[in-house]
mmCIF file of C-alpha atoms in Angstrom:
data_model
loop_
_atom_site.group_PDB
_atom_site.id
_atom_site.type_symbol
_atom_site.label_atom_id
_atom_site.label_comp_id
_atom_site.label_asym_id
_atom_site.label_seq_id
_atom_site.Cartn_x
_atom_site.Cartn_y
_atom_site.Cartn_z
ATOM 1 C CA UNK I 195 0.029 -0.058 0.067
ATOM 2 C CA UNK I 196 1.362 3.436 -0.886
ATOM 3 C CA UNK I 197 1.373 6.337 1.460
ATOM 4 C CA UNK I 198 -2.089 7.824 1.520
ATOM 5 C CA UNK I 199 -2.451 11.573 1.975
ATOM 6 C CA UNK I 200 -5.739 13.394 2.092
ATOM 7 C CA UNK I 201 -5.626 16.534 -0.088
ATOM 8 C CA UNK I 202 -6.559 18.909 2.797
ATOM 9 C CA UNK I 203 -3.399 18.021 4.696
ATOM 10 C CA UNK I 204 -0.758 20.396 5.073
ATOM 11 C CA UNK I 205 2.690 18.847 5.121
ATOM 12 C CA UNK I 206 6.029 20.874 5.385
ATOM 13 C CA UNK I 207 8.187 19.900 2.381
ATOM 14 C CA UNK I 208 11.071 18.887 4.786
ATOM 15 C CA UNK I 209 8.905 16.204 6.547
ATOM 16 C CA UNK I 210 10.076 12.563 6.023
ATOM 17 C CA UNK I 211 7.008 10.128 5.592
ATOM 18 C CA UNK I 212 7.791 6.343 5.695
ATOM 19 C CA UNK I 213 5.862 3.809 3.566
ATOM 20 C CA UNK I 214 2.318 3.049 4.094
ATOM 21 C CA UNK I 215 1.682 5.982 6.098
ATOM 22 C CA UNK I 216 -1.975 7.337 6.149
ATOM 23 C CA UNK I 217 -2.683 11.018 6.692
ATOM 24 C CA UNK I 218 -6.339 12.012 7.185
ATOM 25 C CA UNK I 219 -8.135 15.208 6.506
ATOM 26 C CA UNK I 220 -6.804 18.683 7.925
ATOM 27 C CA UNK I 221 -3.675 17.225 9.318
ATOM 28 C CA UNK I 222 -0.733 19.604 9.722
ATOM 29 C CA UNK I 223 2.709 18.256 9.727
ATOM 30 C CA UNK I 224 5.595 20.768 10.609
ATOM 31 C CA UNK I 225 9.092 21.129 9.229
ATOM 32 C CA UNK I 226 11.920 18.590 10.270
ATOM 33 C CA UNK I 227 9.475 15.760 11.176
ATOM 34 C CA UNK I 228 9.840 12.045 10.628
ATOM 35 C CA UNK I 229 6.877 9.701 10.473
ATOM 36 C CA UNK I 230 7.630 5.944 10.581
ATOM 37 C CA UNK I 231 6.253 3.215 8.253
ATOM 38 C CA UNK I 232 2.642 2.121 8.610
ATOM 39 C CA UNK I 233 1.696 5.017 10.823
ATOM 40 C CA UNK I 234 -1.970 6.284 10.802
ATOM 41 C CA UNK I 235 -2.657 9.961 11.369
ATOM 42 C CA UNK I 236 -6.329 10.668 11.682
ATOM 43 C CA UNK I 237 -8.102 14.096 11.044
ATOM 44 C CA UNK I 238 -7.187 17.336 12.623
ATOM 45 C CA UNK I 239 -3.953 16.023 14.133
ATOM 46 C CA UNK I 240 -1.000 18.630 14.494
ATOM 47 C CA UNK I 241 2.406 17.225 14.480
ATOM 48 C CA UNK I 242 4.889 20.075 15.264
ATOM 49 C CA UNK I 243 8.508 20.580 14.058
ATOM 50 C CA UNK I 244 11.336 18.452 15.337
ATOM 51 C CA UNK I 245 8.951 15.406 16.087
ATOM 52 C CA UNK I 246 10.194 11.871 15.284
ATOM 53 C CA UNK I 247 8.128 8.767 15.651
ATOM 54 C CA UNK I 248 8.721 5.176 14.654
ATOM 55 C CA UNK I 249 6.677 2.695 12.872
ATOM 56 C CA UNK I 250 2.911 1.749 13.095
ATOM 57 C CA UNK I 251 1.842 4.482 15.513
ATOM 58 C CA UNK I 252 -1.833 5.405 15.467
ATOM 59 C CA UNK I 253 -2.742 9.099 16.318
ATOM 60 C CA UNK I 254 -6.331 9.933 16.796
ATOM 61 C CA UNK I 255 -8.062 13.265 16.025
ATOM 62 C CA UNK I 256 -7.085 16.521 17.588
ATOM 63 C CA UNK I 257 -3.748 15.253 19.191
ATOM 64 C CA UNK I 258 -0.914 17.598 19.178
ATOM 65 C CA UNK I 259 2.515 16.074 19.188
ATOM 66 C CA UNK I 260 5.712 18.036 19.605
ATOM 67 C CA UNK I 261 4.015 21.357 20.860
ATOM 68 C CA UNK I 262 6.433 24.083 22.410
ATOM 69 C CA UNK I 263 7.027 23.658 25.956
ATOM 70 C CA UNK I 264 4.901 25.540 28.459
ATOM 71 C CA UNK I 265 8.195 26.844 30.070
ATOM 72 C CA UNK I 266 8.832 30.596 30.669
ATOM 73 C CA UNK I 267 12.401 30.192 29.676
ATOM 74 C CA UNK I 268 11.748 28.584 26.400
ATOM 75 C CA UNK I 269 12.873 31.055 23.521
ATOM 76 C CA UNK I 270 12.136 28.781 20.412
ATOM 77 C CA UNK I 271 15.265 26.693 20.628
ATOM 78 C CA UNK I 272 15.484 23.442 18.454
ATOM 79 C CA UNK I 273 14.420 20.698 20.862
ATOM 80 C CA UNK I 274 12.870 17.290 20.095
ATOM 81 C CA UNK I 275 9.868 14.941 20.747
ATOM 82 C CA UNK I 276 10.575 11.266 20.001
ATOM 83 C CA UNK I 277 8.231 8.428 19.898
ATOM 84 C CA UNK I 278 8.874 4.673 19.439
ATOM 85 C CA UNK I 279 6.745 2.128 17.646
ATOM 86 C CA UNK I 280 3.168 0.833 17.891
ATOM 87 C CA UNK I 281 1.787 3.700 20.060
ATOM 88 C CA UNK I 282 -1.887 4.513 20.489
ATOM 89 C CA UNK I 283 -2.296 8.094 20.889
ATOM 90 C CA UNK I 284 -5.979 9.009 21.357
ATOM 91 C CA UNK I 285 -8.082 12.064 21.083
ATOM 92 C CA UNK I 286 -6.843 15.505 22.319
ATOM 93 C CA UNK I 287 -3.358 14.014 23.720
ATOM 94 C CA UNK I 288 -0.703 16.596 24.014
ATOM 95 C CA UNK I 289 3.005 15.871 24.242
ATOM 96 C CA UNK I 290 5.458 18.829 24.357
ATOM 97 C CA UNK I 291 9.121 18.869 23.231
ATOM 98 C CA UNK I 292 12.060 19.122 25.505
ATOM 99 C CA UNK I 293 13.902 22.262 26.716
ATOM 100 C CA UNK I 294 17.565 23.249 26.708
ATOM 101 C CA UNK I 295 17.312 23.606 30.417
ATOM 102 C CA UNK I 296 16.358 19.976 30.466
ATOM 103 C CA UNK I 297 17.153 16.898 28.312
ATOM 104 C CA UNK I 298 16.424 18.747 25.048
ATOM 105 C CA UNK I 299 13.835 16.112 24.351
ATOM 106 C CA UNK I 300 10.631 14.321 25.426
ATOM 107 C CA UNK I 301 10.687 10.633 24.944
ATOM 108 C CA UNK I 302 7.789 8.056 24.654
ATOM 109 C CA UNK I 303 8.768 4.469 24.264
ATOM 110 C CA UNK I 304 6.932 1.821 22.260
ATOM 111 C CA UNK I 305 3.663 0.047 22.715
ATOM 112 C CA UNK I 306 2.205 2.835 24.883
ATOM 113 C CA UNK I 307 -1.604 3.748 25.237
ATOM 114 C CA UNK I 308 -2.198 7.289 26.056
ATOM 115 C CA UNK I 309 -5.952 7.741 26.495
ATOM 116 C CA UNK I 310 -7.954 10.896 25.627
ATOM 117 C CA UNK I 311 -6.713 14.230 26.981
ATOM 118 C CA UNK I 312 -3.498 12.921 28.498
ATOM 119 C CA UNK I 313 -0.571 15.302 28.867
ATOM 120 C CA UNK I 314 3.064 14.783 28.644
ATOM 121 C CA UNK I 315 5.114 17.822 29.532
ATOM 122 C CA UNK I 316 8.588 18.827 28.378
ATOM 123 C CA UNK I 317 11.650 16.711 29.077
ATOM 124 C CA UNK I 318 9.630 13.690 30.276
ATOM 125 C CA UNK I 319 10.765 10.113 29.565
ATOM 126 C CA UNK I 320 8.022 7.436 29.432
ATOM 127 C CA UNK I 321 9.072 3.885 28.949
ATOM 128 C CA UNK I 322 7.659 0.931 26.934
ATOM 129 C CA UNK I 323 4.211 -0.722 27.378
ATOM 130 C CA UNK I 324 2.893 2.342 29.534
ATOM 131 C CA UNK I 325 -0.792 2.863 29.800
ATOM 132 C CA UNK I 326 -1.801 6.477 30.808
ATOM 133 C CA UNK I 327 -5.699 6.689 31.302
ATOM 134 C CA UNK I 328 -7.902 9.657 30.457
ATOM 135 C CA UNK I 329 -6.741 13.122 31.702
ATOM 136 C CA UNK I 330 -3.427 11.993 33.203
ATOM 137 C CA UNK I 331 -1.059 14.903 33.533
ATOM 138 C CA UNK I 332 2.719 14.674 33.911
ATOM 139 C CA UNK I 333 4.586 17.765 34.614
ATOM 140 C CA UNK I 334 7.954 18.571 33.035
ATOM 141 C CA UNK I 335 10.956 16.092 33.677
ATOM 142 C CA UNK I 336 8.852 13.164 34.970
ATOM 143 C CA UNK I 337 10.241 9.703 34.270
ATOM 144 C CA UNK I 338 7.952 6.791 33.939
ATOM 145 C CA UNK I 339 9.312 3.412 33.867
ATOM 146 C CA UNK I 340 8.251 0.490 31.613
ATOM 147 C CA UNK I 341 4.836 -1.346 32.169
ATOM 148 C CA UNK I 342 3.362 1.442 34.345
ATOM 149 C CA UNK I 343 -0.304 1.905 34.444
ATOM 150 C CA UNK I 344 -1.477 5.499 35.573
ATOM 151 C CA UNK I 345 -5.276 5.688 36.038
ATOM 152 C CA UNK I 346 -7.477 8.532 35.041
ATOM 153 C CA UNK I 347 -7.303 12.077 36.125
ATOM 154 C CA UNK I 348 -4.000 11.504 38.270
ATOM 155 C CA UNK I 349 -1.205 14.117 38.236
ATOM 156 C CA UNK I 350 2.472 13.790 38.702
ATOM 157 C CA UNK I 351 4.568 16.711 39.838
ATOM 158 C CA UNK I 352 7.832 17.805 38.058
ATOM 159 C CA UNK I 353 11.080 15.743 38.281
ATOM 160 C CA UNK I 354 9.299 12.879 39.895
ATOM 161 C CA UNK I 355 10.126 9.171 38.957
ATOM 162 C CA UNK I 356 7.570 6.442 38.712
ATOM 163 C CA UNK I 357 9.296 2.850 38.775
ATOM 164 C CA UNK I 358 8.665 0.108 36.412
ATOM 165 C CA UNK I 359 5.504 -2.069 36.996
ATOM 166 C CA UNK I 360 3.778 0.400 39.294
ATOM 167 C CA UNK I 361 0.195 0.841 39.201
ATOM 168 C CA UNK I 362 -1.249 4.388 40.225
ATOM 169 C CA UNK I 363 -4.923 4.866 41.065
ATOM 170 C CA UNK I 364 -7.268 7.319 39.721
ATOM 171 C CA UNK I 365 -7.681 11.013 40.798
ATOM 172 C CA UNK I 366 -4.328 10.780 42.489
ATOM 173 C CA UNK I 367 -1.647 13.179 42.980
ATOM 174 C CA UNK I 368 2.042 12.522 43.383
ATOM 175 C CA UNK I 369 4.788 14.716 44.652
ATOM 176 C CA UNK I 370 7.282 12.049 45.658
ATOM 177 C CA UNK I 371 8.766 9.040 43.850
ATOM 178 C CA UNK I 372 6.737 6.034 43.578
ATOM 179 C CA UNK I 373 8.989 2.888 43.746
ATOM 180 C CA UNK I 374 8.866 0.104 41.118
ATOM 181 C CA UNK I 375 6.352 -2.868 41.475
ATOM 182 C CA UNK I 376 4.374 -0.871 43.786
ATOM 183 C CA UNK I 377 0.457 0.151 44.078
ATOM 184 C CA UNK I 378 -0.324 3.539 44.908
ATOM 185 C CA UNK I 379 -3.561 5.618 45.205
ATOM 186 C CA UNK I 380 -5.395 8.252 47.085
ATOM 187 C CA UNK I 381 -5.967 11.851 46.653
ATOM 188 C CA UNK I 382 -2.590 12.365 48.025
ATOM 189 C CA UNK I 383 -1.019 9.358 46.628
ATOM 190 C CA UNK I 384 0.195 6.653 49.129
ATOM 191 C CA UNK I 385 1.604 3.189 48.742
ATOM 192 C CA UNK I 386 -0.455 0.077 49.638
ATOM 193 C CA UNK I 387 2.079 -2.647 48.946
ATOM 194 C CA UNK I 388 3.384 -4.413 45.832
ATOM 195 C CA UNK I 389 1.260 -4.324 42.633
ATOM 196 C CA UNK I 390 0.648 -8.078 43.089
ATOM 197 C CA UNK I 391 -1.921 -8.675 40.431
ATOM 198 C CA UNK I 392 -0.018 -6.626 37.790
ATOM 199 C CA UNK I 393 3.165 -8.405 38.587
ATOM 200 C CA UNK I 394 1.515 -11.953 38.285
ATOM 201 C CA UNK I 395 0.044 -10.745 35.008
ATOM 202 C CA UNK I 396 3.453 -9.760 33.704
ATOM 203 C CA UNK I 397 4.979 -13.200 34.591
ATOM 204 C CA UNK I 398 6.659 -12.490 37.862
ATOM 205 C CA UNK I 399 7.428 -15.551 39.825
ATOM 206 C CA UNK I 400 5.734 -16.461 43.139
ATOM 207 C CA UNK I 401 9.211 -16.175 44.854
ATOM 208 C CA UNK I 402 9.529 -12.709 43.498
ATOM 209 C CA UNK I 403 6.132 -11.573 44.631
ATOM 210 C CA UNK I 404 6.574 -12.863 48.063
ATOM 211 C CA UNK I 405 10.002 -11.494 48.398
ATOM 212 C CA UNK I 406 8.694 -7.947 47.328
ATOM 213 C CA UNK I 407 5.779 -8.266 49.826
ATOM 214 C CA UNK I 408 8.209 -9.167 52.792
ATOM 215 C CA UNK I 409 10.647 -6.439 51.673
ATOM 216 C CA UNK I 410 7.884 -3.724 51.633
ATOM 217 C CA UNK I 411 6.795 -4.692 55.192
ATOM 218 C CA UNK I 412 10.412 -4.454 56.393
ATOM 219 C CA UNK I 413 11.196 -1.194 54.641
ATOM 220 C CA UNK I 414 7.857 0.741 55.054
ATOM 221 C CA UNK I 415 6.031 -0.918 58.155
ATOM 222 C CA UNK I 416 8.857 -2.335 60.614
ATOM 223 C CA UNK I 417 9.312 0.951 62.370
ATOM 224 C CA UNK I 418 13.127 0.978 61.272
ATOM 225 C CA UNK I 419 14.459 3.982 59.536
ATOM 226 C CA UNK I 420 14.325 3.734 55.861
ATOM 227 C CA UNK I 421 17.975 2.934 55.396
ATOM 228 C CA UNK I 422 17.906 0.403 58.132
ATOM 229 C CA UNK I 423 14.892 -1.153 56.684
ATOM 230 C CA UNK I 424 16.531 -1.576 53.304
ATOM 231 C CA UNK I 425 19.550 -2.998 54.880
ATOM 232 C CA UNK I 426 17.515 -5.573 56.652
ATOM 233 C CA UNK I 427 15.623 -6.474 53.609
ATOM 234 C CA UNK I 428 18.694 -6.940 51.717
ATOM 235 C CA UNK I 429 20.132 -9.162 54.429
ATOM 236 C CA UNK I 430 16.992 -11.304 54.700
ATOM 237 C CA UNK I 431 16.366 -11.535 50.997
ATOM 238 C CA UNK I 432 19.767 -11.709 49.184
ATOM 239 C CA UNK I 433 20.146 -12.276 45.434
ATOM 240 C CA UNK I 434 16.516 -11.472 44.460
ATOM 241 C CA UNK I 435 16.769 -8.948 41.570
ATOM 242 C CA UNK I 436 13.382 -7.319 42.356
ATOM 243 C CA UNK I 437 14.324 -6.664 45.800
ATOM 244 C CA UNK I 438 17.766 -5.147 44.654
ATOM 245 C CA UNK I 439 16.035 -2.969 42.308
ATOM 246 C CA UNK I 440 13.616 -1.537 44.752
ATOM 247 C CA UNK I 441 16.374 -0.777 47.508
ATOM 248 C CA UNK I 442 18.382 0.970 44.550
ATOM 249 C CA UNK I 443 15.555 3.007 43.444
ATOM 250 C CA UNK I 444 14.694 4.159 46.905
ATOM 251 C CA UNK I 445 18.376 5.113 47.483
ATOM 252 C CA UNK I 446 18.399 7.020 44.297
ATOM 253 C CA UNK I 447 15.442 9.152 45.272
ATOM 254 C CA UNK I 448 16.160 12.906 45.435
ATOM 255 C CA UNK I 449 12.704 14.144 45.973
ATOM 256 C CA UNK I 450 11.685 11.526 48.551
ATOM 257 C CA UNK I 451 9.690 8.234 48.226
ATOM 258 C CA UNK I 452 5.854 8.164 48.602
ATOM 259 C CA UNK I 453 5.041 6.843 52.071
ATOM 260 C CA UNK I 454 2.915 3.790 53.167
ATOM 261 C CA UNK I 455 -0.744 4.781 53.598
ATOM 262 C CA UNK I 456 -0.519 3.779 57.322
ATOM 263 C CA UNK I 457 2.278 6.429 57.573
ATOM 264 C CA UNK I 458 0.024 9.342 56.332
ATOM 265 C CA UNK I 459 0.496 11.370 59.435
ATOM 266 C CA UNK I 460 4.195 10.885 59.612
ATOM 267 C CA UNK I 461 7.096 12.600 57.847
ATOM 268 C CA UNK I 462 7.285 11.839 53.978
ATOM 269 C CA UNK I 463 11.075 12.152 54.031
ATOM 270 C CA UNK I 464 12.826 8.997 52.549
ATOM 271 C CA UNK I 465 15.293 9.333 55.465
ATOM 272 C CA UNK I 466 12.649 8.581 58.053
#
């Protein structure tokens, strides 16, 4: 099948279109863009300059990809938006390009589903197989690990990390890092233990799930300081990659780690 472009579409001459690309009515594609093979761009989509996407993406009506950052210091610099393969970008999604103050690019991996009205701000990095439900908002510089699910109407503050295989409940707000493999929800997002259902669905072993559950109790509910809890978990559960990843993520946190819901009246510092 040859590339199919509706006559009402406006495409800059510098845009690079792959094979078998479909472009619907009233689409606008800006300068210095790259659209991978097999991509379907439906009506009224705007692809802004310096956007690159891989193969077989499906962009639904009224999405805007690669828009200028909502950043007061942005002065029109050449920065990028990059998408991988096989992404579903639903109606009215917005993804903004990077800034020179940040990584100079916003990155979305492959096999992601971004549902209607989701927003990814400048300099974010979103991993593979991520689902962001309706009206999820990521502020600038957020990092989302692979296989994360963020439920509808949730918001993540700038510079926050969401670890891989985490599940974030709906209508929640996050101002501290969410460790990998965890379940979090609540208006002020709190942890509720490992995301056991999601982990099992993704093929994690019973041994790994039990170890994460035990490690969680030691780190977050034992009454030990955070560092003491991690040391104890590593001592009692040696050689388990998922536990090692959990403790490494917590130690790397610069903004602090989301607390357990039973500690909602306690300090949220990761040093507690």
